[in-house]
Amino acid sequence: MISVSNLSFTYPRSGAPAVKGINFDIPAGEAFGFLGPSGAGKSTTQKILIKLLEGYSGEATVMGKALSAWDKSYYDHIGVGFELPNHFGKLTALENLRYFSAFYSAPLRDPMELLAMVGLEEHADKRASEFSKGMKMRLNFVRALMHNPDILFFDEPTSGLDPTNARRIKDIILELQRQGKTIFLTTHQMKDAEELCQRVAFIVDGEIKLIDSPRALKLQYGHRSVRVEYQNGRAEARDFPLDGLGENPDFLHILRESYVQAIHSREATLDEIFIKVTGKALG
Amino acid sequence: MLKLLRLISLDFRMILREQMLWFMFWVAPAFQFAAVFLFLPVLERFFPVITAYRFLVLLLMTLQVVSSIGCVIAYMLLDERDEEALTAIRTMPIGVNTFLFYRLFIGTTAAFVFALLMLTASGIAHLHPAQAILGALLYAFTAPLATLAMATFAQNKVEGLAVYKVISLVLLLPAAGFFIGSAFKHVLGIIPVYWTFRFLAAADAGSAGIPELALALLAHLLVFAGLFRLFRRRVFS
């Protein structure tokens, strides 16, 4: 669906390239996470893919067609959820969706249904300028879905949201995946990526350091062991190798004789893997 | 067509919801109309010397009307730039150029209606109906130029106000052409509204004013093309 080969981009009046010869392919129906710290080149790559930046080198094809060959009809096929709110502040949420809907020729989804999806139906007649950042982000998010596009680009879709609304947005993204949409998710929220993406790419200083599925990465970089936390007069914790765990006498003894509080498998988190692979922390 | 009407209706709501915008769109032009229709005849009664300049007063007041319309559209664009709404529009199938043309078209149409009213209903200018329409059209073209100049050179609405003042002064300069006898006055022709004035003055004097009309159209087109490119480069690069 999306194929990028040797893609590079340097901002005018900047000596160093923001994106340095990156390569990746995203098949149709995949949710692909693009992870990296601020300034890593995530948003630049996304801006190239949504045709907001020109003057790149390398190849980028979307739906089998070179990005440069697409005209404005490209935007009938993609939906973009920006990192920062961008609405007409003097218009209400409903009026905003109606305004933007005037730019499409295809049939669109009911704006009230979209607002209800993200819990904004009660605020449909409130001006966007009076919205909190979280409400604006939710309005951003549903605007991307208005024309039912095949490919969705989301830049930090849960940024500024409380846990309830972040959950709501993630559930919608999971549902979009089930519907077969291709999703390009830019984020530095590793937990979001882990939950929502089939594969993730780590990008640092404009270079992709690694691409794989979160599950494969967690197993590859984790410890094959479990940690048991238990009460035996006092709080204690012990690690046991996964291999032969069922026959491990010490492990079985703790299970039988102690009050077990928690058992955790010790696969690595994406945060730990990111730091290990790139030598940099997210932030 | 329905979509266009929806956009226009929502744009007018935006104008009505900000005090400064509706003031510039409705109240300021109303003052200019009142100045020409009500105060000018009274002033002429007390100061008959003004009668010789009533045509010039009409030209300048009409100019104020159309430039304030241009200012309103510029303010809307500056707001949308601040709110990043223009970036969102860049990811819509319509394209940002079409949106900009739509916005400029709204301003041009409103300016045309106001200018035509001013030129015909005041009874000051002696114009053939076709010349009045063409004159109003030339005036209307000043609105998108003012819009683009403001939206290009101002970073925000506060700067926009300062730029608007400069634009208003620059637009007044061609009036000096009426007081300069030599061909040197044509230097003012780099400001397109100079040719609008010359066309209307020729028409008022009974001439067809074809050369002035052609030069006016050319000057507006050239300045528009330059400002449009500059706006795109400054705002979207």
Coordinates of C-alpha atoms in Angstrom, one line a residue:
Chain A
M1 CA 0.0 0.0 0.0
I2 CA 2.8 2.4 1.0
S3 CA 6.4 1.8 -0.2
V4 CA 9.3 4.0 0.6
S5 CA 12.8 3.5 -0.9
N6 CA 15.9 5.5 -0.1
L7 CA 13.8 8.5 1.0
S8 CA 15.8 11.6 2.1
F9 CA 14.8 15.1 2.9
T10 CA 16.7 18.2 3.9
Y11 CA 14.8 21.3 5.0
P12 CA 15.8 24.5 3.1
R13 CA 18.5 26.5 5.1
S14 CA 19.4 23.4 7.1
G15 CA 22.7 21.7 6.7
A16 CA 21.8 18.3 7.9
P17 CA 19.1 16.0 6.4
A18 CA 16.0 15.4 8.5
V19 CA 15.4 12.0 6.8
K20 CA 18.4 9.9 5.6
G21 CA 17.7 7.3 3.0
I22 CA 14.9 5.4 4.8
N23 CA 13.2 2.3 3.4
F24 CA 10.0 0.5 4.4
D25 CA 6.9 -1.2 3.0
I26 CA 3.4 -1.2 4.5
P27 CA 1.0 -3.8 3.1
A28 CA -2.7 -3.0 2.8
G29 CA -4.5 -3.4 6.1
E30 CA -1.5 -3.1 8.3
A31 CA -1.1 -0.7 11.2
F32 CA 2.5 0.6 11.1
G33 CA 4.0 2.5 13.9
F34 CA 6.7 5.1 13.3
L35 CA 8.4 5.6 16.6
G36 CA 11.1 8.0 17.7
P37 CA 12.0 10.9 19.9
S38 CA 11.1 14.5 19.0
G39 CA 13.1 15.7 16.0
A40 CA 13.9 12.1 14.8
G41 CA 12.2 12.6 11.4
K42 CA 8.8 11.1 12.1
S43 CA 6.7 14.1 11.2
T44 CA 8.9 15.0 8.3
T45 CA 8.3 11.5 6.8
Q46 CA 4.6 11.8 7.4
K47 CA 4.5 15.2 5.8
I48 CA 6.2 13.8 2.7
L49 CA 3.8 10.9 2.6
I50 CA 0.8 13.3 2.9
K51 CA 2.3 15.5 0.2
L52 CA 2.9 18.6 2.4
L53 CA 6.6 18.5 1.7
E54 CA 8.2 18.4 -1.7
G55 CA 11.8 18.3 -2.8
Y56 CA 12.6 14.9 -1.3
S57 CA 14.9 12.4 -3.0
G58 CA 14.2 8.7 -3.3
E59 CA 11.0 6.9 -4.1
A60 CA 7.7 6.9 -2.4
T61 CA 4.7 5.0 -3.8
V62 CA 1.2 4.9 -2.4
M63 CA -1.5 2.5 -3.8
G64 CA 0.9 1.5 -6.5
K65 CA 1.5 5.0 -7.8
A66 CA 4.4 7.3 -7.3
L67 CA 3.6 10.0 -4.7
S68 CA 4.6 12.7 -7.2
A69 CA 2.2 11.3 -9.8
W70 CA -0.8 11.7 -7.5
D71 CA -3.0 14.8 -7.9
K72 CA -5.4 16.2 -5.4
S73 CA -7.5 13.1 -5.7
Y74 CA -4.9 11.5 -3.4
Y75 CA -6.7 13.2 -0.5
D76 CA -9.9 11.2 -1.4
H77 CA -7.9 8.1 -0.4
I78 CA -6.1 9.3 2.7
G79 CA -7.2 10.8 6.0
V80 CA -4.8 12.8 8.1
G81 CA -5.0 13.3 11.9
F82 CA -2.5 16.1 12.7
E83 CA -0.5 16.3 15.9
L84 CA -1.8 19.7 16.7
P85 CA -5.4 20.9 16.5
N86 CA -6.3 22.8 13.3
H87 CA -9.9 24.0 13.1
F88 CA -11.8 27.1 12.4
G89 CA -12.0 28.5 16.0
K90 CA -15.1 30.7 15.3
L91 CA -17.1 27.7 14.0
T92 CA -18.7 25.0 16.2
A93 CA -17.5 21.4 16.1
L94 CA -20.4 20.5 13.8
E95 CA -19.9 23.5 11.5
N96 CA -16.2 22.6 11.3
L97 CA -17.0 19.2 10.0
R98 CA -19.6 20.6 7.6
Y99 CA -17.1 23.2 6.4
F100 CA -14.4 20.6 5.6
S101 CA -17.0 18.2 4.2
A102 CA -17.7 20.8 1.4
F103 CA -14.2 20.0 0.0
Y104 CA -15.1 16.4 -0.8
S105 CA -17.2 15.2 -3.8
A106 CA -17.7 11.6 -2.4
P107 CA -20.5 10.8 0.0
L108 CA -19.4 11.4 3.6
R109 CA -20.2 10.1 7.0
D110 CA -22.8 11.8 9.1
P111 CA -20.9 14.5 11.2
M112 CA -23.1 13.9 14.3
E113 CA -22.3 10.2 14.1
L114 CA -18.5 11.1 13.9
L115 CA -18.8 13.4 16.9
A116 CA -20.6 10.8 18.9
M117 CA -17.8 8.3 18.2
V118 CA -15.4 10.5 20.2
G119 CA -17.9 11.7 22.8
L120 CA -18.3 15.2 21.4
E121 CA -22.0 15.0 20.4
E122 CA -23.0 17.1 23.4
H123 CA -20.5 19.7 22.3
A124 CA -21.5 19.8 18.7
D125 CA -22.7 23.3 18.9
K126 CA -19.8 24.7 20.9
R127 CA -17.2 26.7 19.1
A128 CA -13.9 25.0 18.5
S129 CA -12.0 27.9 20.1
E130 CA -13.8 27.0 23.4
F131 CA -12.7 23.4 23.3
S132 CA -9.9 21.9 25.5
K133 CA -6.9 20.5 23.8
G134 CA -8.2 17.0 24.2
M135 CA -11.5 17.9 22.6
K136 CA -9.8 19.6 19.7
M137 CA -7.6 16.5 19.2
R138 CA -10.8 14.3 19.1
L139 CA -12.3 16.7 16.5
N140 CA -9.0 16.4 14.5
F141 CA -9.2 12.7 14.7
V142 CA -12.8 12.3 13.4
R143 CA -12.2 14.8 10.6
A144 CA -9.7 12.3 9.2
L145 CA -12.5 9.6 9.1
M146 CA -15.1 11.8 7.5
H147 CA -14.6 10.5 3.9
N148 CA -14.0 6.9 4.9
P149 CA -10.4 6.8 3.5
D150 CA -8.4 3.6 2.8
I151 CA -5.2 4.9 4.4
L152 CA -5.0 6.9 7.7
F153 CA -2.1 8.9 8.9
F154 CA -2.3 9.7 12.6
D155 CA 0.3 11.8 14.3
E156 CA 0.3 11.3 18.1
P157 CA -3.4 10.6 18.1
T158 CA -3.7 10.2 21.9
S159 CA -1.6 13.3 22.7
G160 CA -3.4 15.5 25.3
L161 CA -6.2 13.0 26.0
D162 CA -7.3 11.7 29.4
P163 CA -7.1 7.9 29.8
T164 CA -10.8 7.4 29.0
N165 CA -10.6 9.3 25.8
A166 CA -7.3 7.9 24.8
R167 CA -8.9 4.4 25.2
R168 CA -11.8 5.5 23.1
I169 CA -9.4 6.6 20.3
K170 CA -7.4 3.5 20.5
D171 CA -10.5 1.4 20.3
I172 CA -11.6 3.2 17.1
I173 CA -8.1 2.7 15.6
L174 CA -8.4 -1.1 16.4
E175 CA -11.8 -1.1 14.8
L176 CA -10.4 0.7 11.7
Q177 CA -7.8 -2.1 11.5
R178 CA -10.5 -4.7 11.6
Q179 CA -12.2 -3.0 8.7
G180 CA -8.9 -3.4 6.7
K181 CA -7.7 0.2 6.8
T182 CA -4.0 0.8 6.4
I183 CA -2.7 3.0 9.3
F184 CA 0.5 4.9 9.6
L185 CA 0.9 5.9 13.2
T186 CA 3.5 8.4 14.3
T187 CA 4.1 8.4 18.0
H188 CA 6.5 8.4 20.8
Q189 CA 4.0 6.5 23.1
M190 CA 5.4 3.0 23.0
K191 CA 2.4 1.5 24.8
D192 CA 0.1 2.9 22.1
A193 CA 2.3 1.4 19.4
E194 CA 2.6 -1.9 21.1
E195 CA -1.2 -2.2 21.4
L196 CA -2.2 -0.8 18.0
C197 CA 0.6 -1.7 15.5
Q198 CA 1.4 -4.9 13.7
R199 CA 4.9 -3.6 13.0
V200 CA 6.9 -0.7 14.3
A201 CA 9.9 1.2 12.9
F202 CA 12.4 2.9 15.2
I203 CA 13.7 6.2 13.7
V204 CA 16.5 8.2 15.2
D205 CA 18.3 11.1 13.7
G206 CA 16.5 10.5 10.4
E207 CA 17.5 6.9 10.1
I208 CA 15.4 3.8 10.7
K209 CA 17.3 1.6 13.1
L210 CA 14.9 -1.4 13.1
I211 CA 11.6 -2.6 11.8
D212 CA 9.7 -5.6 13.3
S213 CA 6.5 -6.6 15.1
P214 CA 6.3 -5.5 18.8
R215 CA 5.8 -9.1 19.9
A216 CA 8.9 -10.4 18.1
L217 CA 10.9 -7.5 19.5
K218 CA 9.7 -8.1 23.0
L219 CA 10.6 -11.7 22.9
Q220 CA 13.9 -11.2 21.1
Y221 CA 15.2 -8.5 23.6
G222 CA 13.5 -9.9 26.7
H223 CA 14.6 -12.4 29.4
R224 CA 13.1 -15.9 29.1
S225 CA 12.1 -15.8 32.7
V226 CA 9.3 -15.0 35.1
R227 CA 9.4 -12.9 38.2
V228 CA 7.3 -14.1 41.2
E229 CA 6.4 -11.6 43.9
Y230 CA 5.2 -13.2 47.1
Q231 CA 4.7 -12.8 50.8
N232 CA 6.6 -15.1 53.1
G233 CA 6.6 -13.2 56.3
R234 CA 7.9 -10.3 54.2
A235 CA 7.7 -9.2 50.6
E236 CA 10.1 -11.1 48.3
A237 CA 10.7 -11.5 44.6
R238 CA 12.5 -14.2 42.6
D239 CA 13.2 -14.8 39.0
F240 CA 12.9 -18.3 37.4
P241 CA 13.8 -19.4 33.8
L242 CA 10.9 -20.1 31.6
D243 CA 12.5 -23.3 30.4
G244 CA 11.5 -26.2 32.7
L245 CA 9.4 -23.9 34.8
G246 CA 6.8 -26.6 35.4
E247 CA 9.4 -28.8 37.0
N248 CA 11.4 -26.2 38.8
P249 CA 11.1 -27.3 42.5
D250 CA 11.8 -23.8 44.0
F251 CA 9.1 -22.2 41.8
L252 CA 6.6 -25.0 42.7
H253 CA 7.5 -24.6 46.3
I254 CA 6.7 -20.9 46.3
L255 CA 3.4 -21.6 44.6
R256 CA 2.5 -24.1 47.2
E257 CA 3.8 -22.6 50.4
S258 CA 3.7 -18.8 49.9
Y259 CA 1.1 -16.1 49.3
V260 CA 1.8 -15.2 45.6
Q261 CA 1.1 -11.6 44.9
A262 CA 2.1 -11.4 41.2
I263 CA 3.8 -13.3 38.4
H264 CA 5.3 -11.4 35.5
S265 CA 7.0 -12.7 32.4
R266 CA 10.1 -10.7 31.7
E267 CA 9.9 -9.8 28.0
A268 CA 11.4 -6.4 27.3
T269 CA 9.2 -3.3 26.9
L270 CA 9.4 -1.4 23.7
D271 CA 10.9 1.5 25.7
E272 CA 13.8 -0.7 26.8
I273 CA 14.2 -2.1 23.3
F274 CA 14.2 1.4 21.8
I275 CA 17.0 2.5 24.2
K276 CA 19.0 -0.6 23.6
V277 CA 18.8 -0.4 19.8
T278 CA 19.1 3.3 19.4
G279 CA 21.1 4.4 22.5
K280 CA 18.5 7.1 23.0
A281 CA 15.5 7.6 25.2
L282 CA 12.1 8.7 23.9
G283 CA 10.9 12.1 24.9
Chain B
M1 CA -23.4 24.8 -5.9
L2 CA -24.9 23.7 -2.6
K3 CA -21.4 23.2 -1.2
L4 CA -20.4 26.6 -2.3
L5 CA -23.4 28.1 -0.6
R6 CA -22.6 26.2 2.6
L7 CA -19.1 27.6 2.6
I8 CA -20.3 31.1 2.0
S9 CA -22.9 30.8 4.8
L10 CA -20.3 29.5 7.2
D11 CA -17.8 32.2 6.2
F12 CA -20.4 34.8 6.9
R13 CA -21.1 33.2 10.3
M14 CA -17.3 33.6 11.0
I15 CA -17.5 37.3 10.1
L16 CA -20.6 37.8 12.3
R17 CA -18.9 36.1 15.2
E18 CA -16.0 38.5 15.5
Q19 CA -16.7 42.1 16.3
M20 CA -13.8 43.5 14.3
L21 CA -14.7 41.5 11.2
W22 CA -18.3 42.5 11.1
F23 CA -17.4 46.1 11.9
M24 CA -14.9 46.2 8.9
F25 CA -17.4 44.4 6.7
W26 CA -20.6 46.2 7.5
V27 CA -20.1 49.3 9.7
A28 CA -16.9 50.7 8.0
P29 CA -18.5 50.6 4.5
A30 CA -21.7 52.0 5.9
F31 CA -19.7 55.0 7.2
Q32 CA -18.1 55.5 3.7
F33 CA -21.6 55.3 2.2
A34 CA -22.9 57.8 4.7
A35 CA -20.0 60.1 4.0
V36 CA -20.7 60.2 0.3
F37 CA -24.5 60.1 0.4
L38 CA -25.2 62.2 3.5
F39 CA -22.3 64.3 4.6
L40 CA -20.8 65.3 1.3
P41 CA -23.9 67.2 0.1
V42 CA -24.1 69.0 3.5
L43 CA -20.4 69.9 3.3
E44 CA -20.8 71.2 -0.2
R45 CA -23.5 73.5 1.0
F46 CA -21.2 75.1 3.6
F47 CA -18.0 74.8 1.6
P48 CA -18.8 75.1 -2.1
V49 CA -15.1 74.7 -3.0
I50 CA -15.5 70.9 -2.2
T51 CA -17.9 70.5 -5.2
A52 CA -14.8 70.5 -7.6
Y53 CA -13.5 67.5 -5.7
R54 CA -16.6 65.5 -5.2
F55 CA -15.6 63.0 -7.9
L56 CA -12.2 62.5 -6.2
V57 CA -14.0 62.0 -2.8
L58 CA -16.2 59.4 -4.4
L59 CA -13.2 57.6 -5.8
L60 CA -11.4 57.6 -2.4
M61 CA -14.4 56.6 -0.4
T62 CA -15.1 53.7 -2.8
L63 CA -11.5 52.7 -2.4
Q64 CA -11.8 52.6 1.4
V65 CA -14.9 50.4 1.1
V66 CA -13.2 47.8 -1.1
S67 CA -10.0 47.8 0.9
S68 CA -11.8 47.2 4.1
I69 CA -13.5 44.2 2.5
G70 CA -10.0 42.9 1.5
C71 CA -8.9 43.5 5.1
V72 CA -11.7 41.3 6.4
I73 CA -10.8 38.4 4.2
A74 CA -7.1 38.9 5.1
Y75 CA -8.0 38.7 8.8
M76 CA -9.8 35.5 8.2
L77 CA -6.8 34.0 6.4
L78 CA -4.4 35.2 9.2
D79 CA -6.7 33.6 11.7
E80 CA -6.8 30.4 9.8
R81 CA -3.0 30.5 9.5
D82 CA -2.7 30.9 13.2
E83 CA -5.2 28.1 13.8
E84 CA -3.4 25.9 11.2
A85 CA -6.7 25.4 9.5
L86 CA -4.9 26.2 6.2
T87 CA -2.6 23.2 6.8
A88 CA -5.7 21.0 7.2
I89 CA -7.2 22.4 3.9
R90 CA -3.9 21.4 2.2
T91 CA -4.9 17.7 2.8
M92 CA -8.3 18.1 1.2
P93 CA -9.1 17.2 -2.4
I94 CA -10.0 20.8 -3.2
G95 CA -6.4 22.0 -2.8
V96 CA -5.3 25.1 -1.1
N97 CA -5.2 27.2 -4.3
T98 CA -8.8 26.6 -5.0
F99 CA -9.7 27.5 -1.4
L100 CA -7.6 30.7 -1.7
F101 CA -9.3 31.6 -5.0
Y102 CA -12.7 30.9 -3.4
R103 CA -11.9 33.2 -0.5
L104 CA -10.6 35.9 -2.8
F105 CA -13.6 35.5 -5.0
I106 CA -15.9 36.1 -2.0
G107 CA -14.1 39.3 -1.2
T108 CA -14.0 40.4 -4.8
T109 CA -17.8 39.8 -5.2
A110 CA -18.7 41.7 -2.0
A111 CA -16.3 44.5 -3.0
F112 CA -17.9 44.6 -6.5
V113 CA -21.4 45.0 -5.1
F114 CA -20.4 47.7 -2.7
A115 CA -18.4 49.6 -5.3
L116 CA -21.2 49.4 -7.9
L117 CA -23.6 50.8 -5.4
M118 CA -21.2 53.6 -4.5
L119 CA -20.5 54.5 -8.2
T120 CA -24.1 54.4 -9.4
A121 CA -26.3 55.4 -6.5
S122 CA -24.3 58.4 -5.4
G123 CA -25.1 60.3 -8.7
I124 CA -21.7 61.9 -8.6
A125 CA -20.1 60.1 -11.5
H126 CA -21.5 60.3 -15.0
L127 CA -20.9 56.8 -16.2
H128 CA -22.5 54.6 -18.8
P129 CA -23.9 51.5 -17.0
A130 CA -21.3 49.3 -18.7
Q131 CA -18.5 51.7 -17.5
A132 CA -20.0 51.6 -14.0
I133 CA -19.9 47.8 -14.0
L134 CA -16.3 47.8 -15.3
G135 CA -15.3 50.5 -12.9
A136 CA -16.8 48.5 -10.0
L137 CA -15.0 45.4 -11.2
L138 CA -11.7 47.2 -11.3
Y139 CA -12.3 48.4 -7.8
A140 CA -13.3 44.9 -6.7
F141 CA -9.9 43.7 -7.9
T142 CA -8.3 45.9 -5.2
A143 CA -9.9 43.7 -2.5
P144 CA -7.9 40.5 -3.3
L145 CA -4.7 42.6 -3.7
A146 CA -5.2 44.1 -0.2
T147 CA -6.0 40.6 1.2
L148 CA -2.9 39.0 -0.3
A149 CA -0.6 41.9 0.7
M150 CA -1.9 41.8 4.3
A151 CA -1.8 38.0 4.6
T152 CA 1.6 37.9 3.1
F153 CA 3.4 40.6 5.0
A154 CA 1.7 40.2 8.4
Q155 CA 2.5 37.3 10.6
N156 CA -0.6 37.7 12.8
K157 CA -3.7 40.0 13.2
V158 CA -1.8 42.7 15.2
E159 CA 0.8 43.0 12.5
G160 CA -2.1 42.8 10.0
L161 CA -3.6 46.0 11.4
A162 CA -0.3 47.8 10.9
V163 CA 0.1 46.4 7.4
Y164 CA -3.5 47.4 6.6
K165 CA -2.7 51.0 7.5
V166 CA 0.4 51.0 5.2
I167 CA -1.7 49.5 2.4
S168 CA -4.4 52.1 2.9
L169 CA -1.8 54.9 2.6
V170 CA -0.2 53.3 -0.5
L171 CA -3.6 53.0 -2.1
L172 CA -4.2 56.7 -1.5
L173 CA -1.1 57.7 -3.4
P174 CA -2.6 57.4 -6.9
A175 CA -5.0 60.3 -5.9
A176 CA -1.9 62.5 -6.3
G177 CA -2.1 61.9 -10.0
F178 CA -5.1 64.2 -10.1
F179 CA -2.8 67.1 -9.0
I180 CA 0.2 66.3 -11.1
G181 CA 0.1 67.9 -14.5
S182 CA 3.1 66.2 -16.2
A183 CA 3.5 62.7 -17.6
F184 CA 5.5 62.0 -14.4
K185 CA 2.2 61.1 -12.7
H186 CA 2.1 57.8 -14.6
V187 CA 4.9 56.5 -12.3
L188 CA 2.0 56.1 -9.9
G189 CA 0.7 53.4 -12.3
I190 CA 2.7 50.8 -10.5
I191 CA -0.2 50.9 -8.0
P192 CA -3.0 49.3 -9.9
V193 CA -5.8 51.5 -8.5
Y194 CA -4.1 54.4 -10.3
W195 CA -5.5 53.0 -13.6
T196 CA -8.9 52.4 -12.0
F197 CA -9.0 56.1 -11.2
R198 CA -7.8 57.0 -14.7
F199 CA -10.4 54.8 -16.3
L200 CA -13.2 56.3 -14.2
A201 CA -12.0 59.8 -14.8
A202 CA -11.9 59.2 -18.6
A203 CA -15.4 57.6 -18.4
D204 CA -16.7 60.5 -16.4
A205 CA -15.4 62.8 -19.0
G206 CA -17.3 61.0 -21.7
S207 CA -14.5 58.8 -23.1
A208 CA -14.7 55.1 -23.6
G209 CA -11.4 54.8 -21.6
I210 CA -10.3 51.6 -23.3
P211 CA -6.5 52.1 -22.9
E212 CA -7.0 52.9 -19.2
L213 CA -9.2 49.9 -18.8
A214 CA -6.6 47.6 -20.5
L215 CA -3.8 49.0 -18.4
A216 CA -5.9 48.7 -15.3
L217 CA -6.6 45.0 -16.0
L218 CA -2.9 44.4 -16.8
A219 CA -1.6 46.1 -13.7
H220 CA -4.1 44.3 -11.4
L221 CA -3.3 40.9 -13.0
L222 CA 0.5 41.4 -12.7
V223 CA 0.4 42.6 -9.1
F224 CA -2.1 39.8 -8.2
A225 CA 0.2 37.1 -9.8
G226 CA 3.2 38.5 -7.9
L227 CA 1.4 38.7 -4.6
F228 CA -0.2 35.3 -5.0
R229 CA 3.2 33.6 -5.6
L230 CA 4.7 35.5 -2.7
F231 CA 1.8 34.5 -0.4
R232 CA 2.2 30.8 -1.3
R233 CA 5.9 31.0 -0.8
R234 CA 5.8 32.8 2.5
V235 CA 2.9 30.8 4.0
F236 CA 3.4 27.3 2.6
S237 CA 7.2 26.9 2.2

